[in-house]
């Protein structure tokens, strides 16, 4: 049985809340997606199957709406408002991200719906929070990410270049994760107390929490972090970590070597590759490998011996990279217990043998097209309450008869 089997979620279709509904649907909840007449605009988001546009050919729509059932309602019509209230009476959770004041004007907000379902959990996702002074300010995923801070930390050492926008949908994704977690916390509370509750998710605040140490550096120390190529933003400049390999591809070397075992590992690999004899820092590697304790960063650079050992470690990693391909580097260090990463495109990551072995590629049947497609799967594995994509994304109004007939 899936983790959320037996629970019903009503989701008002929106780009901002779609991922929250997907997280709950793929975990077993009966998520009913409510679309307006003509369908949600995201049905027409590219890219499309075989590059042919169409409302049921959007790969964006497919991904964000797996495992959901779909109905169509015109919430401006009295008859459909009554239908929505009937749906709400059957629901455990409602997820919405409507414009400010819209649901209240229709008599369909939390205070209205808890009259028909007193233990209802109502999750509202808005750009700045319902009670914010910016509640009515227009926002997009990009403006939310920029205004909340993460974009300040993404980019290159060369600050004449502008910041780099994180992948599309990051602000929405972050907010949706908090929405899903909050809904589950409220559900746990309800199972204990019988009480429902209203949850107000600010996409802006959620994104600010994704700035890692940047916000706290400013609040506690008055320091502003600086973006740095391929590594964490920090108040000061840190050592570069990206290295080009023999085949011209790039890898991220991760952190610096500190543990004696790490120095021994790098020393041994240099020897295997026949690179040790002419490596100028071999004696520093050997001394670091022979230590009883890890090296401690000498931030002031006053200990030349420690500085030399750290430098030798970085040079050894770069020397290995120059002699092997990026994938050999990636797998070789991983097998030796040192965390590094190859710089993949999303497509390459999806085809990596690790993802395949973990079952990340999930076949989903589109019986309407007579084809099966590979989807990205779950980032987590449950042993007792398995995750699964139970169905393709719904067609517009596909489940009207089943759902409204049951009501």
Coordinates of C-alpha atoms in Angstrom, one line a residue:
X1 CA 0.0 0.0 0.0
X2 CA 1.3 3.5 -0.9
X3 CA 2.0 6.0 1.9
X4 CA -1.1 8.2 1.3
X5 CA -3.6 5.6 0.1
X6 CA -7.1 6.5 1.3
X7 CA -6.5 10.2 1.4
X8 CA -8.1 12.7 -1.1
X9 CA -6.5 15.9 -2.3
X10 CA -8.2 18.6 -4.3
X11 CA -5.8 20.7 -6.4
X12 CA -6.8 23.8 -8.2
X13 CA -4.7 23.7 -11.3
X14 CA -1.8 26.2 -11.4
X15 CA 1.8 26.2 -12.5
X16 CA 2.7 27.3 -8.9
X17 CA 1.2 24.4 -7.1
X18 CA 1.4 21.5 -9.6
X19 CA 4.5 19.9 -8.1
X20 CA 2.9 19.8 -4.6
X21 CA 0.0 17.8 -6.1
X22 CA 2.3 15.5 -8.0
X23 CA 4.4 14.7 -4.8
X24 CA 1.2 13.7 -3.0
X25 CA -0.3 11.9 -6.0
X26 CA 2.7 9.7 -6.7
X27 CA 2.8 8.9 -3.0
X28 CA -0.7 7.3 -3.3
X29 CA -3.1 10.1 -2.5
X30 CA -6.2 10.4 -4.7
X31 CA -5.4 13.8 -6.2
X32 CA -8.2 15.4 -8.2
X33 CA -7.0 18.2 -10.4
X34 CA -9.7 20.9 -11.0
X35 CA -9.2 22.8 -14.3
X36 CA -11.2 25.7 -15.7
X37 CA -13.1 25.5 -19.0
X38 CA -10.6 25.2 -21.9
X39 CA -8.0 23.7 -19.6
X40 CA -5.1 25.0 -17.6
X41 CA -2.6 27.1 -19.6
X42 CA 0.2 24.7 -18.8
X43 CA -1.3 22.1 -21.1
X44 CA 0.2 24.2 -23.8
X45 CA 3.7 24.6 -22.4
X46 CA 6.6 23.3 -24.5
X47 CA 8.3 21.0 -25.2
X48 CA 5.9 18.7 -27.0
X49 CA 5.9 15.1 -27.9
X50 CA 7.6 14.8 -31.3
X51 CA 7.8 18.6 -31.4
X52 CA 4.1 18.8 -32.3
X53 CA 2.1 21.2 -30.2
X54 CA -1.1 20.1 -28.6
X55 CA -2.9 20.2 -25.3
X56 CA -2.3 16.5 -24.6
X57 CA 1.3 16.5 -26.0
X58 CA 3.0 18.9 -23.5
X59 CA 5.8 17.1 -21.7
X60 CA 5.6 19.8 -19.0
X61 CA 2.0 18.8 -18.4
X62 CA 2.8 15.1 -18.5
X63 CA 5.5 15.4 -15.8
X64 CA 3.8 17.6 -13.3
X65 CA 0.4 15.8 -13.4
X66 CA 1.2 12.1 -13.1
X67 CA -1.1 10.0 -11.0
X68 CA -3.8 12.7 -10.8
X69 CA -7.4 12.4 -11.9
X70 CA -8.9 15.4 -13.6
X71 CA -12.2 17.3 -13.7
X72 CA -13.3 20.6 -15.3
X73 CA -15.2 23.2 -13.3
X74 CA -16.2 26.8 -14.0
X75 CA -15.8 28.3 -10.5
X76 CA -17.6 31.5 -11.7
X77 CA -20.8 29.5 -12.2
X78 CA -23.1 28.8 -9.3
X79 CA -23.7 25.2 -10.3
X80 CA -20.0 24.4 -10.4
X81 CA -19.3 26.2 -7.1
X82 CA -21.8 23.8 -5.5
X83 CA -19.9 20.9 -7.2
X84 CA -16.6 22.2 -5.8
X85 CA -18.1 22.4 -2.3
X86 CA -19.2 18.8 -2.7
X87 CA -15.7 17.9 -3.7
X88 CA -14.3 19.7 -0.8
X89 CA -16.6 17.9 1.6
X90 CA -15.0 14.6 0.4
X91 CA -11.4 15.9 0.6
X92 CA -8.7 15.7 3.3
X93 CA -6.5 18.4 1.7
X94 CA -7.0 21.3 -0.7
X95 CA -4.1 22.9 -2.5
X96 CA -4.6 26.2 -4.2
X97 CA -2.6 29.1 -5.6
X98 CA -5.3 31.4 -6.9
X99 CA -5.0 35.2 -7.2
X100 CA -5.4 37.1 -3.9
X101 CA -9.1 37.3 -2.8
X102 CA -10.5 35.2 -5.7
X103 CA -11.7 32.2 -3.7
X104 CA -13.1 34.5 -0.9
X105 CA -15.1 36.4 -3.5
X106 CA -16.6 33.1 -4.7
X107 CA -17.4 31.8 -1.2
X108 CA -14.9 29.0 -1.7
X109 CA -12.1 30.0 0.7
X110 CA -11.0 28.1 3.8
X111 CA -13.6 29.7 6.1
X112 CA -16.3 28.7 3.6
X113 CA -15.2 25.2 3.0
X114 CA -14.5 24.2 6.6
X115 CA -18.2 24.6 7.1
X116 CA -18.7 21.5 5.0
X117 CA -15.5 19.8 6.1
X118 CA -14.5 20.9 9.6
X119 CA -11.2 18.9 9.6
X120 CA -10.1 20.2 6.2
X121 CA -6.5 20.9 5.6
X122 CA -6.3 23.9 3.3
X123 CA -2.9 24.8 1.7
X124 CA -2.5 28.2 0.0
X125 CA 0.6 28.9 -2.1
X126 CA 1.0 32.6 -2.9
X127 CA 4.1 34.6 -4.0
X128 CA 4.5 36.5 -0.7
X129 CA 2.0 35.1 1.7
X130 CA -1.7 36.0 2.0
X131 CA -1.2 38.7 4.7
X132 CA 2.0 40.2 3.2
X133 CA 2.1 43.9 2.2
X134 CA 3.2 42.5 -1.2
X135 CA 0.3 40.1 -1.5
X136 CA -1.0 41.7 -4.7
X137 CA 2.4 42.3 -6.3
X138 CA 2.8 40.3 -9.6
X139 CA 5.5 37.6 -9.5
X140 CA 7.1 35.0 -11.7
X141 CA 9.4 32.1 -10.8
X142 CA 12.4 34.2 -11.9
X143 CA 11.4 37.4 -9.9
X144 CA 10.7 35.2 -6.8
X145 CA 14.2 33.6 -7.0
X146 CA 15.8 36.9 -7.6
X147 CA 14.0 38.8 -4.9
X148 CA 14.4 36.0 -2.3
X149 CA 18.2 35.8 -2.7
X150 CA 19.2 32.5 -4.4
X151 CA 20.1 34.1 -7.7
X152 CA 22.7 36.3 -6.0
X153 CA 24.6 33.1 -5.2
X154 CA 24.5 31.5 -8.6
X155 CA 27.0 32.3 -11.3
X156 CA 30.8 32.6 -11.8
X157 CA 33.9 34.0 -10.2
X158 CA 33.9 36.7 -12.9
X159 CA 31.4 39.2 -11.5
X160 CA 31.3 41.2 -14.7
X161 CA 29.0 38.3 -15.8
X162 CA 25.4 38.5 -14.5
X163 CA 24.0 35.9 -12.1
X164 CA 22.8 32.6 -13.6
X165 CA 19.2 31.8 -13.2
X166 CA 18.6 28.4 -11.5
X167 CA 16.7 25.8 -13.5
X168 CA 13.1 26.8 -14.5
X169 CA 10.6 26.4 -11.7
X170 CA 13.0 26.4 -8.7
X171 CA 10.9 28.9 -6.7
X172 CA 7.8 26.9 -7.4
X173 CA 9.5 23.6 -6.7
X174 CA 10.8 24.9 -3.3
X175 CA 7.4 26.2 -2.3
X176 CA 5.7 23.0 -3.4
X177 CA 8.1 20.9 -1.2
X178 CA 7.2 23.1 1.8
X179 CA 3.5 22.8 0.9
X180 CA 3.6 19.0 0.7
X181 CA 5.6 18.7 3.9
X182 CA 3.3 21.1 5.7
X183 CA 0.2 19.3 4.5
X184 CA 1.6 16.0 5.7
X185 CA 2.5 17.5 9.1
X186 CA -1.0 18.9 9.4
X187 CA -2.5 15.5 8.4
X188 CA -0.4 13.9 11.2
X189 CA -1.8 16.5 13.6
X190 CA -5.3 15.8 12.4
X191 CA -4.9 12.1 12.9
X192 CA -4.0 12.9 16.5
X193 CA -6.4 15.7 17.4
X194 CA -9.1 15.5 14.7
X195 CA -8.4 19.2 13.8
X196 CA -7.9 20.6 10.4
X197 CA -6.0 23.8 9.7
X198 CA -5.1 26.6 7.2
X199 CA -1.5 26.7 5.8
X200 CA -0.2 29.8 4.2
X201 CA 2.9 29.1 2.1
X202 CA 5.0 32.1 0.9
X203 CA 7.0 31.1 -2.2
X204 CA 9.3 34.1 -1.5
X205 CA 10.0 33.0 2.0
X206 CA 10.5 29.4 1.0
X207 CA 13.1 30.5 -1.6
X208 CA 14.9 32.6 0.9
X209 CA 15.4 29.5 3.0
X210 CA 17.2 28.0 0.0
X211 CA 20.0 30.6 0.2
X212 CA 22.1 28.2 2.5
X213 CA 24.2 30.4 4.7
X214 CA 23.8 33.7 2.8
X215 CA 20.9 35.1 4.8
X216 CA 22.4 34.1 8.1
X217 CA 25.8 35.6 7.1
X218 CA 24.1 38.9 6.7
X219 CA 21.8 38.7 9.8
X220 CA 24.5 37.5 12.2
X221 CA 27.7 38.9 10.8
X222 CA 26.8 41.7 8.4
X223 CA 28.6 39.9 5.6
X224 CA 27.5 39.5 2.0
X225 CA 28.3 36.3 0.2
X226 CA 29.8 36.3 -3.3
X227 CA 28.9 33.9 -6.1
X228 CA 31.7 31.5 -7.1
X229 CA 32.0 29.1 -10.0
X230 CA 30.7 25.7 -9.2
X231 CA 30.9 26.0 -5.4
X232 CA 29.1 27.5 -2.5
X233 CA 28.8 31.3 -2.3
X234 CA 30.8 32.6 0.6
X235 CA 31.9 36.0 2.0
X236 CA 35.5 35.3 0.9
X237 CA 36.9 33.7 -2.3
X238 CA 37.5 30.0 -1.9
X239 CA 39.7 27.7 -4.0
X240 CA 38.4 26.7 -7.5
X241 CA 37.0 23.2 -7.6
X242 CA 36.2 22.6 -11.3
X243 CA 38.8 20.8 -13.3
X244 CA 39.0 19.9 -17.0
X245 CA 39.8 16.3 -17.8
X246 CA 41.7 14.6 -20.6
X247 CA 38.6 14.5 -22.9
X248 CA 37.9 18.2 -22.4
X249 CA 34.9 17.7 -20.1
X250 CA 34.7 19.2 -16.7
X251 CA 34.3 17.7 -13.3
X252 CA 33.8 19.2 -9.8
X253 CA 36.5 18.0 -7.4
X254 CA 34.4 18.6 -4.3
X255 CA 36.3 19.6 -1.2
X256 CA 40.0 19.6 -0.5
X257 CA 41.8 16.5 0.8
X258 CA 42.0 16.5 4.6
X259 CA 42.1 12.9 5.9
X260 CA 45.3 10.8 5.7
X261 CA 43.4 8.0 3.9
X262 CA 42.4 10.5 1.2
X263 CA 46.0 11.4 0.6
X264 CA 47.0 7.7 0.5
X265 CA 44.2 7.1 -2.0
X266 CA 45.4 9.8 -4.3
X267 CA 49.0 8.8 -3.9
X268 CA 48.1 5.2 -4.9
X269 CA 46.1 6.3 -8.0
X270 CA 48.9 8.5 -9.2
X271 CA 51.2 5.4 -8.9
X272 CA 48.7 3.2 -10.8
X273 CA 48.6 5.8 -13.6
X274 CA 52.4 6.0 -13.8
X275 CA 52.3 9.7 -12.8
X276 CA 54.0 9.6 -9.4
X277 CA 57.6 9.7 -10.5
X278 CA 57.5 13.1 -12.1
X279 CA 54.9 14.6 -9.7
X280 CA 56.6 17.5 -7.8
X281 CA 54.5 17.3 -4.7
X282 CA 54.9 13.5 -4.1
X283 CA 56.8 14.0 -0.8
X284 CA 54.1 16.3 0.5
X285 CA 51.5 13.7 -0.3
X286 CA 53.4 11.1 1.5
X287 CA 53.8 13.2 4.6
X288 CA 50.1 14.0 4.6
X289 CA 49.3 10.3 4.1
X290 CA 51.5 9.3 7.1
X291 CA 49.8 11.7 9.6
X292 CA 47.7 10.3 12.4
X293 CA 45.1 13.2 12.2
X294 CA 43.4 15.1 9.5
X295 CA 44.8 18.4 8.2
X296 CA 43.2 21.5 9.6
X297 CA 42.7 24.4 7.3
X298 CA 45.2 27.2 7.9
X299 CA 43.1 30.1 6.9
X300 CA 45.9 32.6 7.6
X301 CA 48.5 30.6 5.7
X302 CA 51.1 30.9 8.5
X303 CA 52.0 27.2 8.4
X304 CA 54.0 26.6 5.2
X305 CA 54.0 22.8 5.8
X306 CA 50.3 22.5 6.0
X307 CA 49.9 24.8 3.0
X308 CA 52.3 22.7 1.0
X309 CA 50.3 19.5 1.8
X310 CA 47.0 21.0 0.9
X311 CA 48.5 22.4 -2.3
X312 CA 49.9 19.0 -3.2
X313 CA 46.5 17.4 -2.7
X314 CA 44.9 19.8 -5.1
X315 CA 47.7 19.5 -7.7
X316 CA 47.5 15.7 -7.5
X317 CA 43.7 15.7 -8.2
X318 CA 44.3 18.0 -11.2
X319 CA 47.1 15.8 -12.4
X320 CA 44.9 12.7 -12.4
X321 CA 42.1 14.6 -14.2
X322 CA 44.5 15.5 -17.0
X323 CA 45.3 11.8 -17.6
X324 CA 41.7 10.3 -17.6
X325 CA 38.3 11.0 -19.0
X326 CA 35.7 12.9 -17.0
X327 CA 33.7 9.7 -16.5
X328 CA 36.8 7.7 -15.5
X329 CA 37.6 10.4 -13.0
X330 CA 34.1 10.5 -11.6
X331 CA 33.8 6.7 -11.2
X332 CA 37.4 6.3 -10.1
X333 CA 37.2 8.7 -7.2
X334 CA 33.7 7.5 -6.2
X335 CA 34.9 3.9 -6.1
X336 CA 37.8 5.1 -3.9
X337 CA 35.6 6.8 -1.4
X338 CA 36.3 10.4 -2.4
X339 CA 33.2 12.5 -3.3
X340 CA 33.5 14.2 -6.7
X341 CA 31.0 14.9 -9.5
X342 CA 31.0 14.9 -13.2
X343 CA 29.2 17.9 -14.8
X344 CA 26.3 16.3 -16.6
X345 CA 23.5 17.7 -18.7
X346 CA 20.0 16.6 -17.4
X347 CA 19.8 14.1 -20.2
X348 CA 23.1 12.5 -19.3
X349 CA 22.3 12.3 -15.7
X350 CA 19.0 10.5 -16.5
X351 CA 20.9 7.9 -18.5
X352 CA 23.6 7.3 -15.9
X353 CA 23.9 3.6 -14.8
X354 CA 23.4 4.6 -11.2
X355 CA 20.0 6.1 -11.9
X356 CA 19.1 3.1 -14.0
X357 CA 20.2 0.6 -11.3
X358 CA 18.2 2.6 -8.6
X359 CA 15.0 2.4 -10.7
X360 CA 14.8 6.1 -11.4
X361 CA 13.6 5.5 -14.9
X362 CA 9.9 4.6 -14.7
X363 CA 7.9 3.3 -17.6
X364 CA 4.5 5.0 -17.9
X365 CA 1.9 3.7 -20.3
X366 CA -0.1 6.2 -22.4
X367 CA -2.8 3.9 -23.6
X368 CA -4.4 6.8 -25.6
X369 CA -1.2 6.9 -27.7
X370 CA -0.4 3.2 -27.6
X371 CA 3.1 3.9 -26.3
X372 CA 5.1 3.7 -23.1
X373 CA 7.4 6.5 -22.1
X374 CA 10.3 6.7 -19.6
X375 CA 9.6 9.2 -16.8
X376 CA 11.9 10.4 -14.0
X377 CA 11.0 8.6 -10.8
X378 CA 11.2 9.2 -7.1
X379 CA 14.1 10.7 -5.2
X380 CA 13.3 8.4 -2.3
X381 CA 12.6 4.7 -1.9
X382 CA 10.1 3.4 0.6
X383 CA 10.3 -0.3 1.6
X384 CA 6.9 -0.6 3.2
X385 CA 4.8 2.0 1.4
X386 CA 6.1 2.2 -2.2
X387 CA 6.0 5.2 -4.4
X388 CA 4.7 4.8 -7.9
X389 CA 3.3 6.7 -10.9
X390 CA -0.2 5.2 -11.1
X391 CA -1.3 6.9 -14.3
X392 CA -0.5 9.4 -17.0
X393 CA -1.6 13.0 -16.7
X394 CA -5.4 13.4 -17.2
X395 CA -7.1 14.7 -20.3
X396 CA -9.3 17.7 -19.8
X397 CA -12.4 16.6 -17.8
X398 CA -11.4 13.0 -18.2
X399 CA -12.8 11.9 -14.9
X400 CA -15.9 14.2 -14.6
X401 CA -18.4 11.3 -14.9
X402 CA -16.6 9.0 -12.4
X403 CA -16.0 11.7 -9.7
X404 CA -19.2 13.7 -9.9
X405 CA -21.3 10.6 -10.4
X406 CA -19.8 9.2 -7.1
X407 CA -20.6 12.5 -5.3

